[in-house]
């Protein structure tokens, strides 16, 4: 499958899509997304990630029921997990979070480049979101679900954008001149 979209254009185009058409996602497409995920950088090449593709209606609905802020219907979900038996030990153990986060972003960008809509939902470290997935997905204790990506053909359109703000940028060293607290009434979605 050819992707002609420029990478930066694709990054701007990636938006959180919360409305999907019912159109089925082929297994081949889902596997292409996992291939993109597993091209991400990973500390010491440890590859602590594991992916659970969920297309079964019942299982999707069980997951959705437990995620208060994810009340959307998507044809497919990919649950991205870190396996602590594969992660490194010692002070670098938590790099699994960066590895899996990079993998998630790769899924989102690959999906965008293929004309799909996607939404990233956070699980770990929010106990009340991650915990219910152990039972639903038969996860062993050493596997930690970091996030779930909702996927499907989009049924809403959003403007491409960057959220560039020079206030977030420092040159050479940090300065204490800039925003120090979250703005009141700032938008979550
Ligand atoms: C770690 C993480 C957790 C998120 N959790 C949710 C969520 O529970 N529900 C939701 O609708 N969106 C969730 N989002 C999506 C954000 O709301 C979205 O990325 C943000 O509003 C910026 O919009 P954009 O993705 O369209 O650029 C999450 C994003 C991240 C990175």
mmCIF file with all atom_site columns, C-alpha atoms and ligand atoms in Angstrom:
data_model
loop_
_atom_site.group_PDB
_atom_site.id
_atom_site.type_symbol
_atom_site.label_atom_id
_atom_site.label_alt_id
_atom_site.label_comp_id
_atom_site.label_asym_id
_atom_site.label_entity_id
_atom_site.label_seq_id
_atom_site.pdbx_PDB_ins_code
_atom_site.Cartn_x
_atom_site.Cartn_y
_atom_site.Cartn_z
_atom_site.occupancy
_atom_site.B_iso_or_equiv
_atom_site.pdbx_formal_charge
_atom_site.auth_seq_id
_atom_site.auth_comp_id
_atom_site.auth_asym_id
_atom_site.auth_atom_id
_atom_site.pdbx_PDB_model_num
ATOM   1   C CA  . UNK A 1 1   ? 0.000   0.000   0.000  1.00 0.00 ? 1   UNK A CA  1
ATOM   2   C CA  . UNK A 1 2   ? 1.597   3.256   -1.122 1.00 0.00 ? 2   UNK A CA  1
ATOM   3   C CA  . UNK A 1 3   ? 1.559   6.299   1.141  1.00 0.00 ? 3   UNK A CA  1
ATOM   4   C CA  . UNK A 1 4   ? 2.141   9.542   -0.665 1.00 0.00 ? 4   UNK A CA  1
ATOM   5   C CA  . UNK A 1 5   ? 1.489   11.895  2.211  1.00 0.00 ? 5   UNK A CA  1
ATOM   6   C CA  . UNK A 1 6   ? 4.434   13.939  3.387  1.00 0.00 ? 6   UNK A CA  1
ATOM   7   C CA  . UNK A 1 7   ? 5.339   13.030  6.983  1.00 0.00 ? 7   UNK A CA  1
ATOM   8   C CA  . UNK A 1 8   ? 4.893   16.502  8.438  1.00 0.00 ? 8   UNK A CA  1
ATOM   9   C CA  . UNK A 1 9   ? 1.629   16.989  6.566  1.00 0.00 ? 9   UNK A CA  1
ATOM   10  C CA  . UNK A 1 10  ? 0.518   13.637  8.032  1.00 0.00 ? 10  UNK A CA  1
ATOM   11  C CA  . UNK A 1 11  ? 1.409   14.788  11.564 1.00 0.00 ? 11  UNK A CA  1
ATOM   12  C CA  . UNK A 1 12  ? -0.706  17.907  11.129 1.00 0.00 ? 12  UNK A CA  1
ATOM   13  C CA  . UNK A 1 13  ? -3.542  15.895  9.637  1.00 0.00 ? 13  UNK A CA  1
ATOM   14  C CA  . UNK A 1 14  ? -3.638  13.408  12.523 1.00 0.00 ? 14  UNK A CA  1
ATOM   15  C CA  . UNK A 1 15  ? -6.505  14.494  14.700 1.00 0.00 ? 15  UNK A CA  1
ATOM   16  C CA  . UNK A 1 16  ? -8.521  12.627  17.294 1.00 0.00 ? 16  UNK A CA  1
ATOM   17  C CA  . UNK A 1 17  ? -11.466 11.156  15.425 1.00 0.00 ? 17  UNK A CA  1
ATOM   18  C CA  . UNK A 1 18  ? -14.400 10.143  17.600 1.00 0.00 ? 18  UNK A CA  1
ATOM   19  C CA  . UNK A 1 19  ? -16.980 9.273   14.914 1.00 0.00 ? 19  UNK A CA  1
ATOM   20  C CA  . UNK A 1 20  ? -16.433 6.284   12.619 1.00 0.00 ? 20  UNK A CA  1
ATOM   21  C CA  . UNK A 1 21  ? -18.357 4.643   9.796  1.00 0.00 ? 21  UNK A CA  1
ATOM   22  C CA  . UNK A 1 22  ? -19.355 0.976   10.228 1.00 0.00 ? 22  UNK A CA  1
ATOM   23  C CA  . UNK A 1 23  ? -17.041 -0.073  7.396  1.00 0.00 ? 23  UNK A CA  1
ATOM   24  C CA  . UNK A 1 24  ? -14.995 -3.130  8.359  1.00 0.00 ? 24  UNK A CA  1
ATOM   25  C CA  . UNK A 1 25  ? -11.219 -2.818  8.680  1.00 0.00 ? 25  UNK A CA  1
ATOM   26  C CA  . UNK A 1 26  ? -9.382  -5.616  6.879  1.00 0.00 ? 26  UNK A CA  1
ATOM   27  C CA  . UNK A 1 27  ? -6.954  -7.698  8.951  1.00 0.00 ? 27  UNK A CA  1
ATOM   28  C CA  . UNK A 1 28  ? -4.216  -6.751  6.505  1.00 0.00 ? 28  UNK A CA  1
ATOM   29  C CA  . UNK A 1 29  ? -4.709  -3.061  7.316  1.00 0.00 ? 29  UNK A CA  1
ATOM   30  C CA  . UNK A 1 30  ? -4.523  -3.762  11.050 1.00 0.00 ? 30  UNK A CA  1
ATOM   31  C CA  . UNK A 1 31  ? -1.327  -5.755  10.574 1.00 0.00 ? 31  UNK A CA  1
ATOM   32  C CA  . UNK A 1 32  ? 0.171   -2.926  8.489  1.00 0.00 ? 32  UNK A CA  1
ATOM   33  C CA  . UNK A 1 33  ? -0.478  -0.632  11.479 1.00 0.00 ? 33  UNK A CA  1
ATOM   34  C CA  . UNK A 1 34  ? 1.282   -3.059  13.823 1.00 0.00 ? 34  UNK A CA  1
ATOM   35  C CA  . UNK A 1 35  ? 4.232   -3.177  11.422 1.00 0.00 ? 35  UNK A CA  1
ATOM   36  C CA  . UNK A 1 36  ? 4.391   0.612   11.578 1.00 0.00 ? 36  UNK A CA  1
ATOM   37  C CA  . UNK A 1 37  ? 4.192   0.466   15.402 1.00 0.00 ? 37  UNK A CA  1
ATOM   38  C CA  . UNK A 1 38  ? 7.064   -1.969  15.634 1.00 0.00 ? 38  UNK A CA  1
ATOM   39  C CA  . UNK A 1 39  ? 9.277   0.306   13.531 1.00 0.00 ? 39  UNK A CA  1
ATOM   40  C CA  . UNK A 1 40  ? 9.383   2.751   16.477 1.00 0.00 ? 40  UNK A CA  1
ATOM   41  C CA  . UNK A 1 41  ? 12.577  3.357   18.442 1.00 0.00 ? 41  UNK A CA  1
ATOM   42  C CA  . UNK A 1 42  ? 12.919  1.184   21.545 1.00 0.00 ? 42  UNK A CA  1
ATOM   43  C CA  . UNK A 1 43  ? 15.475  1.561   24.335 1.00 0.00 ? 43  UNK A CA  1
ATOM   44  C CA  . UNK A 1 44  ? 18.328  -0.983  23.981 1.00 0.00 ? 44  UNK A CA  1
ATOM   45  C CA  . UNK A 1 45  ? 16.214  -2.533  21.221 1.00 0.00 ? 45  UNK A CA  1
ATOM   46  C CA  . UNK A 1 46  ? 14.252  -4.264  23.995 1.00 0.00 ? 46  UNK A CA  1
ATOM   47  C CA  . UNK A 1 47  ? 10.872  -4.248  22.157 1.00 0.00 ? 47  UNK A CA  1
ATOM   48  C CA  . UNK A 1 48  ? 8.788   -4.648  25.335 1.00 0.00 ? 48  UNK A CA  1
ATOM   49  C CA  . UNK A 1 49  ? 5.562   -3.981  23.406 1.00 0.00 ? 49  UNK A CA  1
ATOM   50  C CA  . UNK A 1 50  ? 2.665   -6.344  22.779 1.00 0.00 ? 50  UNK A CA  1
ATOM   51  C CA  . UNK A 1 51  ? -0.462  -5.546  20.797 1.00 0.00 ? 51  UNK A CA  1
ATOM   52  C CA  . UNK A 1 52  ? -3.967  -6.892  21.202 1.00 0.00 ? 52  UNK A CA  1
ATOM   53  C CA  . UNK A 1 53  ? -6.155  -6.310  18.169 1.00 0.00 ? 53  UNK A CA  1
ATOM   54  C CA  . UNK A 1 54  ? -9.820  -6.270  19.145 1.00 0.00 ? 54  UNK A CA  1
ATOM   55  C CA  . UNK A 1 55  ? -12.555 -6.374  16.516 1.00 0.00 ? 55  UNK A CA  1
ATOM   56  C CA  . UNK A 1 56  ? -15.025 -8.592  18.401 1.00 0.00 ? 56  UNK A CA  1
ATOM   57  C CA  . UNK A 1 57  ? -18.170 -6.541  19.206 1.00 0.00 ? 57  UNK A CA  1
ATOM   58  C CA  . UNK A 1 58  ? -18.652 -8.026  22.689 1.00 0.00 ? 58  UNK A CA  1
ATOM   59  C CA  . UNK A 1 59  ? -15.067 -7.475  23.781 1.00 0.00 ? 59  UNK A CA  1
ATOM   60  C CA  . UNK A 1 60  ? -15.046 -3.930  22.358 1.00 0.00 ? 60  UNK A CA  1
ATOM   61  C CA  . UNK A 1 61  ? -18.216 -3.119  24.227 1.00 0.00 ? 61  UNK A CA  1
ATOM   62  C CA  . UNK A 1 62  ? -16.802 -4.519  27.494 1.00 0.00 ? 62  UNK A CA  1
ATOM   63  C CA  . UNK A 1 63  ? -13.714 -2.315  27.085 1.00 0.00 ? 63  UNK A CA  1
ATOM   64  C CA  . UNK A 1 64  ? -15.805 0.735   26.210 1.00 0.00 ? 64  UNK A CA  1
ATOM   65  C CA  . UNK A 1 65  ? -18.013 0.222   29.280 1.00 0.00 ? 65  UNK A CA  1
ATOM   66  C CA  . UNK A 1 66  ? -14.972 0.542   31.531 1.00 0.00 ? 66  UNK A CA  1
ATOM   67  C CA  . UNK A 1 67  ? -13.532 3.651   29.894 1.00 0.00 ? 67  UNK A CA  1
ATOM   68  C CA  . UNK A 1 68  ? -15.625 6.583   30.968 1.00 0.00 ? 68  UNK A CA  1
ATOM   69  C CA  . UNK A 1 69  ? -13.888 9.037   28.599 1.00 0.00 ? 69  UNK A CA  1
ATOM   70  C CA  . UNK A 1 70  ? -13.933 6.725   25.585 1.00 0.00 ? 70  UNK A CA  1
ATOM   71  C CA  . UNK A 1 71  ? -17.617 6.373   24.822 1.00 0.00 ? 71  UNK A CA  1
ATOM   72  C CA  . UNK A 1 72  ? -17.173 6.081   21.050 1.00 0.00 ? 72  UNK A CA  1
ATOM   73  C CA  . UNK A 1 73  ? -17.829 3.213   18.609 1.00 0.00 ? 73  UNK A CA  1
ATOM   74  C CA  . UNK A 1 74  ? -14.954 2.140   16.413 1.00 0.00 ? 74  UNK A CA  1
ATOM   75  C CA  . UNK A 1 75  ? -14.674 -0.951  14.165 1.00 0.00 ? 75  UNK A CA  1
ATOM   76  C CA  . UNK A 1 76  ? -11.321 -1.878  15.695 1.00 0.00 ? 76  UNK A CA  1
ATOM   77  C CA  . UNK A 1 77  ? -9.163  -1.256  18.727 1.00 0.00 ? 77  UNK A CA  1
ATOM   78  C CA  . UNK A 1 78  ? -5.492  -1.933  19.304 1.00 0.00 ? 78  UNK A CA  1
ATOM   79  C CA  . UNK A 1 79  ? -4.503  -2.226  22.944 1.00 0.00 ? 79  UNK A CA  1
ATOM   80  C CA  . UNK A 1 80  ? -0.802  -1.414  23.292 1.00 0.00 ? 80  UNK A CA  1
ATOM   81  C CA  . UNK A 1 81  ? 0.843   -3.113  26.268 1.00 0.00 ? 81  UNK A CA  1
ATOM   82  C CA  . UNK A 1 82  ? 4.277   -3.303  27.837 1.00 0.00 ? 82  UNK A CA  1
ATOM   83  C CA  . UNK A 1 83  ? 5.450   -6.752  28.945 1.00 0.00 ? 83  UNK A CA  1
ATOM   84  C CA  . UNK A 1 84  ? 7.590   -6.385  32.074 1.00 0.00 ? 84  UNK A CA  1
ATOM   85  C CA  . UNK A 1 85  ? 9.315   -9.696  31.292 1.00 0.00 ? 85  UNK A CA  1
ATOM   86  C CA  . UNK A 1 86  ? 10.595  -8.099  28.080 1.00 0.00 ? 86  UNK A CA  1
ATOM   87  C CA  . UNK A 1 87  ? 11.260  -4.629  29.497 1.00 0.00 ? 87  UNK A CA  1
ATOM   88  C CA  . UNK A 1 88  ? 14.695  -3.846  30.845 1.00 0.00 ? 88  UNK A CA  1
ATOM   89  C CA  . UNK A 1 89  ? 15.327  -3.972  34.573 1.00 0.00 ? 89  UNK A CA  1
ATOM   90  C CA  . UNK A 1 90  ? 16.713  -1.363  36.941 1.00 0.00 ? 90  UNK A CA  1
ATOM   91  C CA  . UNK A 1 91  ? 16.436  2.393   36.445 1.00 0.00 ? 91  UNK A CA  1
ATOM   92  C CA  . UNK A 1 92  ? 15.767  2.004   32.703 1.00 0.00 ? 92  UNK A CA  1
ATOM   93  C CA  . UNK A 1 93  ? 12.734  -0.242  33.182 1.00 0.00 ? 93  UNK A CA  1
ATOM   94  C CA  . UNK A 1 94  ? 10.238  2.572   32.704 1.00 0.00 ? 94  UNK A CA  1
ATOM   95  C CA  . UNK A 1 95  ? 11.581  3.277   29.234 1.00 0.00 ? 95  UNK A CA  1
ATOM   96  C CA  . UNK A 1 96  ? 8.928   0.754   28.173 1.00 0.00 ? 96  UNK A CA  1
ATOM   97  C CA  . UNK A 1 97  ? 6.478   3.658   28.449 1.00 0.00 ? 97  UNK A CA  1
ATOM   98  C CA  . UNK A 1 98  ? 8.420   5.707   25.915 1.00 0.00 ? 98  UNK A CA  1
ATOM   99  C CA  . UNK A 1 99  ? 8.817   2.691   23.621 1.00 0.00 ? 99  UNK A CA  1
ATOM   100 C CA  . UNK A 1 100 ? 5.093   1.962   23.668 1.00 0.00 ? 100 UNK A CA  1
ATOM   101 C CA  . UNK A 1 101 ? 4.181   5.647   23.334 1.00 0.00 ? 101 UNK A CA  1
ATOM   102 C CA  . UNK A 1 102 ? 6.352   5.931   20.222 1.00 0.00 ? 102 UNK A CA  1
ATOM   103 C CA  . UNK A 1 103 ? 4.651   2.786   18.899 1.00 0.00 ? 103 UNK A CA  1
ATOM   104 C CA  . UNK A 1 104 ? 1.231   4.339   19.525 1.00 0.00 ? 104 UNK A CA  1
ATOM   105 C CA  . UNK A 1 105 ? 2.188   7.508   17.640 1.00 0.00 ? 105 UNK A CA  1
ATOM   106 C CA  . UNK A 1 106 ? 3.394   5.384   14.728 1.00 0.00 ? 106 UNK A CA  1
ATOM   107 C CA  . UNK A 1 107 ? 0.005   3.653   14.626 1.00 0.00 ? 107 UNK A CA  1
ATOM   108 C CA  . UNK A 1 108 ? -1.785  7.024   14.629 1.00 0.00 ? 108 UNK A CA  1
ATOM   109 C CA  . UNK A 1 109 ? 0.392   8.419   11.839 1.00 0.00 ? 109 UNK A CA  1
ATOM   110 C CA  . UNK A 1 110 ? 0.243   5.275   9.717  1.00 0.00 ? 110 UNK A CA  1
ATOM   111 C CA  . UNK A 1 111 ? -3.556  5.220   10.122 1.00 0.00 ? 111 UNK A CA  1
ATOM   112 C CA  . UNK A 1 112 ? -3.776  8.876   9.065  1.00 0.00 ? 112 UNK A CA  1
ATOM   113 C CA  . UNK A 1 113 ? -1.620  8.243   6.010  1.00 0.00 ? 113 UNK A CA  1
ATOM   114 C CA  . UNK A 1 114 ? -3.988  5.419   5.007  1.00 0.00 ? 114 UNK A CA  1
ATOM   115 C CA  . UNK A 1 115 ? -7.094  7.641   5.278  1.00 0.00 ? 115 UNK A CA  1
ATOM   116 C CA  . UNK A 1 116 ? -8.234  6.096   8.567  1.00 0.00 ? 116 UNK A CA  1
ATOM   117 C CA  . UNK A 1 117 ? -9.439  7.921   11.653 1.00 0.00 ? 117 UNK A CA  1
ATOM   118 C CA  . UNK A 1 118 ? -7.888  7.143   15.025 1.00 0.00 ? 118 UNK A CA  1
ATOM   119 C CA  . UNK A 1 119 ? -8.092  8.055   18.687 1.00 0.00 ? 119 UNK A CA  1
ATOM   120 C CA  . UNK A 1 120 ? -5.582  7.362   21.423 1.00 0.00 ? 120 UNK A CA  1
ATOM   121 C CA  . UNK A 1 121 ? -7.022  6.610   24.872 1.00 0.00 ? 121 UNK A CA  1
ATOM   122 C CA  . UNK A 1 122 ? -4.720  6.479   27.878 1.00 0.00 ? 122 UNK A CA  1
ATOM   123 C CA  . UNK A 1 123 ? -4.826  3.521   30.299 1.00 0.00 ? 123 UNK A CA  1
ATOM   124 C CA  . UNK A 1 124 ? -1.746  3.076   32.557 1.00 0.00 ? 124 UNK A CA  1
ATOM   125 C CA  . UNK A 1 125 ? -0.985  4.751   34.986 1.00 0.00 ? 125 UNK A CA  1
ATOM   126 C CA  . UNK A 1 126 ? -4.674  5.377   35.682 1.00 0.00 ? 126 UNK A CA  1
ATOM   127 C CA  . UNK A 1 127 ? -5.458  2.294   37.738 1.00 0.00 ? 127 UNK A CA  1
ATOM   128 C CA  . UNK A 1 128 ? -9.239  2.483   37.218 1.00 0.00 ? 128 UNK A CA  1
ATOM   129 C CA  . UNK A 1 129 ? -8.747  2.405   33.425 1.00 0.00 ? 129 UNK A CA  1
ATOM   130 C CA  . UNK A 1 130 ? -5.980  -0.199  33.187 1.00 0.00 ? 130 UNK A CA  1
ATOM   131 C CA  . UNK A 1 131 ? -7.213  -2.661  35.849 1.00 0.00 ? 131 UNK A CA  1
ATOM   132 C CA  . UNK A 1 132 ? -10.496 -3.805  34.194 1.00 0.00 ? 132 UNK A CA  1
ATOM   133 C CA  . UNK A 1 133 ? -8.617  -4.795  31.031 1.00 0.00 ? 133 UNK A CA  1
ATOM   134 C CA  . UNK A 1 134 ? -6.815  -7.633  32.839 1.00 0.00 ? 134 UNK A CA  1
ATOM   135 C CA  . UNK A 1 135 ? -10.045 -9.593  33.148 1.00 0.00 ? 135 UNK A CA  1
ATOM   136 C CA  . UNK A 1 136 ? -11.523 -8.611  29.794 1.00 0.00 ? 136 UNK A CA  1
ATOM   137 C CA  . UNK A 1 137 ? -8.390  -9.468  27.788 1.00 0.00 ? 137 UNK A CA  1
ATOM   138 C CA  . UNK A 1 138 ? -6.940  -12.291 29.960 1.00 0.00 ? 138 UNK A CA  1
ATOM   139 C CA  . UNK A 1 139 ? -3.786  -10.266 30.588 1.00 0.00 ? 139 UNK A CA  1
ATOM   140 C CA  . UNK A 1 140 ? -1.157  -11.796 32.884 1.00 0.00 ? 140 UNK A CA  1
ATOM   141 C CA  . UNK A 1 141 ? 0.166   -9.579  35.691 1.00 0.00 ? 141 UNK A CA  1
ATOM   142 C CA  . UNK A 1 142 ? 3.433   -8.754  33.940 1.00 0.00 ? 142 UNK A CA  1
ATOM   143 C CA  . UNK A 1 143 ? 1.633   -7.153  30.987 1.00 0.00 ? 143 UNK A CA  1
ATOM   144 C CA  . UNK A 1 144 ? 0.629   -3.505  31.488 1.00 0.00 ? 144 UNK A CA  1
ATOM   145 C CA  . UNK A 1 145 ? -1.873  -1.923  29.100 1.00 0.00 ? 145 UNK A CA  1
ATOM   146 C CA  . UNK A 1 146 ? -0.605  1.591   28.305 1.00 0.00 ? 146 UNK A CA  1
ATOM   147 C CA  . UNK A 1 147 ? -3.216  2.757   25.850 1.00 0.00 ? 147 UNK A CA  1
ATOM   148 C CA  . UNK A 1 148 ? -5.891  1.750   23.419 1.00 0.00 ? 148 UNK A CA  1
ATOM   149 C CA  . UNK A 1 149 ? -6.132  3.112   19.894 1.00 0.00 ? 149 UNK A CA  1
ATOM   150 C CA  . UNK A 1 150 ? -9.600  3.309   18.363 1.00 0.00 ? 150 UNK A CA  1
ATOM   151 C CA  . UNK A 1 151 ? -9.550  2.887   14.580 1.00 0.00 ? 151 UNK A CA  1
ATOM   152 C CA  . UNK A 1 152 ? -11.917 3.067   11.647 1.00 0.00 ? 152 UNK A CA  1
ATOM   153 C CA  . UNK A 1 153 ? -12.927 5.004   8.582  1.00 0.00 ? 153 UNK A CA  1
ATOM   154 C CA  . UNK A 1 154 ? -13.700 8.553   9.724  1.00 0.00 ? 154 UNK A CA  1
ATOM   155 C CA  . UNK A 1 155 ? -17.262 9.894   9.852  1.00 0.00 ? 155 UNK A CA  1
ATOM   156 C CA  . UNK A 1 156 ? -16.151 13.375  10.878 1.00 0.00 ? 156 UNK A CA  1
ATOM   157 C CA  . UNK A 1 157 ? -13.588 15.753  9.455  1.00 0.00 ? 157 UNK A CA  1
ATOM   158 C CA  . UNK A 1 158 ? -11.155 17.905  11.355 1.00 0.00 ? 158 UNK A CA  1
ATOM   159 C CA  . UNK A 1 159 ? -8.805  20.616  10.206 1.00 0.00 ? 159 UNK A CA  1
ATOM   160 C CA  . UNK A 1 160 ? -5.134  19.701  10.044 1.00 0.00 ? 160 UNK A CA  1
ATOM   161 C CA  . UNK A 1 161 ? -3.182  21.725  12.575 1.00 0.00 ? 161 UNK A CA  1
ATOM   162 C CA  . UNK A 1 162 ? -0.124  22.063  14.728 1.00 0.00 ? 162 UNK A CA  1
ATOM   163 C CA  . UNK A 1 163 ? -0.454  23.430  18.249 1.00 0.00 ? 163 UNK A CA  1
ATOM   164 C CA  . UNK A 1 164 ? 2.842   25.260  17.992 1.00 0.00 ? 164 UNK A CA  1
ATOM   165 C CA  . UNK A 1 165 ? 3.219   27.956  20.603 1.00 0.00 ? 165 UNK A CA  1
ATOM   166 C CA  . UNK A 1 166 ? 6.528   29.666  21.106 1.00 0.00 ? 166 UNK A CA  1
ATOM   167 C CA  . UNK A 1 167 ? 5.832   29.784  24.858 1.00 0.00 ? 167 UNK A CA  1
ATOM   168 C CA  . UNK A 1 168 ? 6.640   26.084  24.938 1.00 0.00 ? 168 UNK A CA  1
ATOM   169 C CA  . UNK A 1 169 ? 10.037  26.640  23.391 1.00 0.00 ? 169 UNK A CA  1
ATOM   170 C CA  . UNK A 1 170 ? 13.308  27.618  25.024 1.00 0.00 ? 170 UNK A CA  1
ATOM   171 C CA  . UNK A 1 171 ? 16.650  28.091  23.383 1.00 0.00 ? 171 UNK A CA  1
ATOM   172 C CA  . UNK A 1 172 ? 19.770  26.832  25.129 1.00 0.00 ? 172 UNK A CA  1
ATOM   173 C CA  . UNK A 1 173 ? 18.423  26.997  28.714 1.00 0.00 ? 173 UNK A CA  1
ATOM   174 C CA  . UNK A 1 174 ? 15.138  27.070  30.566 1.00 0.00 ? 174 UNK A CA  1
ATOM   175 C CA  . UNK A 1 175 ? 13.837  30.457  31.738 1.00 0.00 ? 175 UNK A CA  1
ATOM   176 C CA  . UNK A 1 176 ? 11.228  31.097  34.412 1.00 0.00 ? 176 UNK A CA  1
ATOM   177 C CA  . UNK A 1 177 ? 9.462   33.784  32.356 1.00 0.00 ? 177 UNK A CA  1
ATOM   178 C CA  . UNK A 1 178 ? 6.785   31.638  30.696 1.00 0.00 ? 178 UNK A CA  1
ATOM   179 C CA  . UNK A 1 179 ? 3.478   30.018  31.609 1.00 0.00 ? 179 UNK A CA  1
ATOM   180 C CA  . UNK A 1 180 ? 3.683   28.351  34.996 1.00 0.00 ? 180 UNK A CA  1
ATOM   181 C CA  . UNK A 1 181 ? 0.243   26.831  35.373 1.00 0.00 ? 181 UNK A CA  1
ATOM   182 C CA  . UNK A 1 182 ? -2.477  25.329  33.259 1.00 0.00 ? 182 UNK A CA  1
ATOM   183 C CA  . UNK A 1 183 ? -4.843  28.020  32.016 1.00 0.00 ? 183 UNK A CA  1
ATOM   184 C CA  . UNK A 1 184 ? -8.297  28.030  33.593 1.00 0.00 ? 184 UNK A CA  1
ATOM   185 C CA  . UNK A 1 185 ? -11.029 26.753  31.239 1.00 0.00 ? 185 UNK A CA  1
ATOM   186 C CA  . UNK A 1 186 ? -8.469  25.364  28.779 1.00 0.00 ? 186 UNK A CA  1
ATOM   187 C CA  . UNK A 1 187 ? -9.974  22.869  26.330 1.00 0.00 ? 187 UNK A CA  1
ATOM   188 C CA  . UNK A 1 188 ? -9.480  19.140  26.944 1.00 0.00 ? 188 UNK A CA  1
ATOM   189 C CA  . UNK A 1 189 ? -10.686 17.882  23.573 1.00 0.00 ? 189 UNK A CA  1
HETATM 190 C C1  . LIG B 2 .   ? -2.327  9.784   26.836 1.00 0.00 ? 1   LIG B C1  1
HETATM 191 C C2  . LIG B 2 .   ? -3.573  10.261  26.119 1.00 0.00 ? 1   LIG B C2  1
HETATM 192 C C3  . LIG B 2 .   ? -4.810  9.955   26.638 1.00 0.00 ? 1   LIG B C3  1
HETATM 193 C C4  . LIG B 2 .   ? -5.970  10.358  25.973 1.00 0.00 ? 1   LIG B C4  1
HETATM 194 N N1  . LIG B 2 .   ? -7.181  9.961   26.479 1.00 0.00 ? 1   LIG B N1  1
HETATM 195 C C5  . LIG B 2 .   ? -8.306  10.318  25.824 1.00 0.00 ? 1   LIG B C5  1
HETATM 196 C C6  . LIG B 2 .   ? -9.580  9.886   26.310 1.00 0.00 ? 1   LIG B C6  1
HETATM 197 O O1  . LIG B 2 .   ? -9.691  9.176   27.325 1.00 0.00 ? 1   LIG B O1  1
HETATM 198 N N2  . LIG B 2 .   ? -10.695 10.241  25.610 1.00 0.00 ? 1   LIG B N2  1
HETATM 199 C C7  . LIG B 2 .   ? -10.613 11.014  24.483 1.00 0.00 ? 1   LIG B C7  1
HETATM 200 O O2  . LIG B 2 .   ? -11.670 11.287  23.886 1.00 0.00 ? 1   LIG B O2  1
HETATM 201 N N3  . LIG B 2 .   ? -9.420  11.455  23.997 1.00 0.00 ? 1   LIG B N3  1
HETATM 202 C C8  . LIG B 2 .   ? -8.272  11.117  24.638 1.00 0.00 ? 1   LIG B C8  1
HETATM 203 N N4  . LIG B 2 .   ? -7.050  11.531  24.157 1.00 0.00 ? 1   LIG B N4  1
HETATM 204 C C9  . LIG B 2 .   ? -6.991  12.381  22.957 1.00 0.00 ? 1   LIG B C9  1
HETATM 205 C C10 . LIG B 2 .   ? -6.750  13.853  23.329 1.00 0.00 ? 1   LIG B C10 1
HETATM 206 O O3  . LIG B 2 .   ? -7.924  14.405  23.896 1.00 0.00 ? 1   LIG B O3  1
HETATM 207 C C11 . LIG B 2 .   ? -6.352  14.643  22.039 1.00 0.00 ? 1   LIG B C11 1
HETATM 208 O O4  . LIG B 2 .   ? -5.154  14.104  21.530 1.00 0.00 ? 1   LIG B O4  1
HETATM 209 C C12 . LIG B 2 .   ? -6.174  16.136  22.310 1.00 0.00 ? 1   LIG B C12 1
HETATM 210 O O5  . LIG B 2 .   ? -7.396  16.736  22.657 1.00 0.00 ? 1   LIG B O5  1
HETATM 211 C C13 . LIG B 2 .   ? -5.609  16.880  21.085 1.00 0.00 ? 1   LIG B C13 1
HETATM 212 O O6  . LIG B 2 .   ? -6.456  16.750  19.970 1.00 0.00 ? 1   LIG B O6  1
HETATM 213 P P1  . LIG B 2 .   ? -5.954  16.070  18.606 1.00 0.00 ? 1   LIG B P1  1
HETATM 214 O O7  . LIG B 2 .   ? -5.547  14.646  18.926 1.00 0.00 ? 1   LIG B O7  1
HETATM 215 O O8  . LIG B 2 .   ? -7.123  16.132  17.657 1.00 0.00 ? 1   LIG B O8  1
HETATM 216 O O9  . LIG B 2 .   ? -4.780  16.862  18.112 1.00 0.00 ? 1   LIG B O9  1
HETATM 217 C C14 . LIG B 2 .   ? -5.877  11.136  24.788 1.00 0.00 ? 1   LIG B C14 1
HETATM 218 C C15 . LIG B 2 .   ? -4.622  11.455  24.284 1.00 0.00 ? 1   LIG B C15 1
HETATM 219 C C16 . LIG B 2 .   ? -3.478  11.005  24.927 1.00 0.00 ? 1   LIG B C16 1
HETATM 220 C C17 . LIG B 2 .   ? -2.119  11.321  24.335 1.00 0.00 ? 1   LIG B C17 1
#
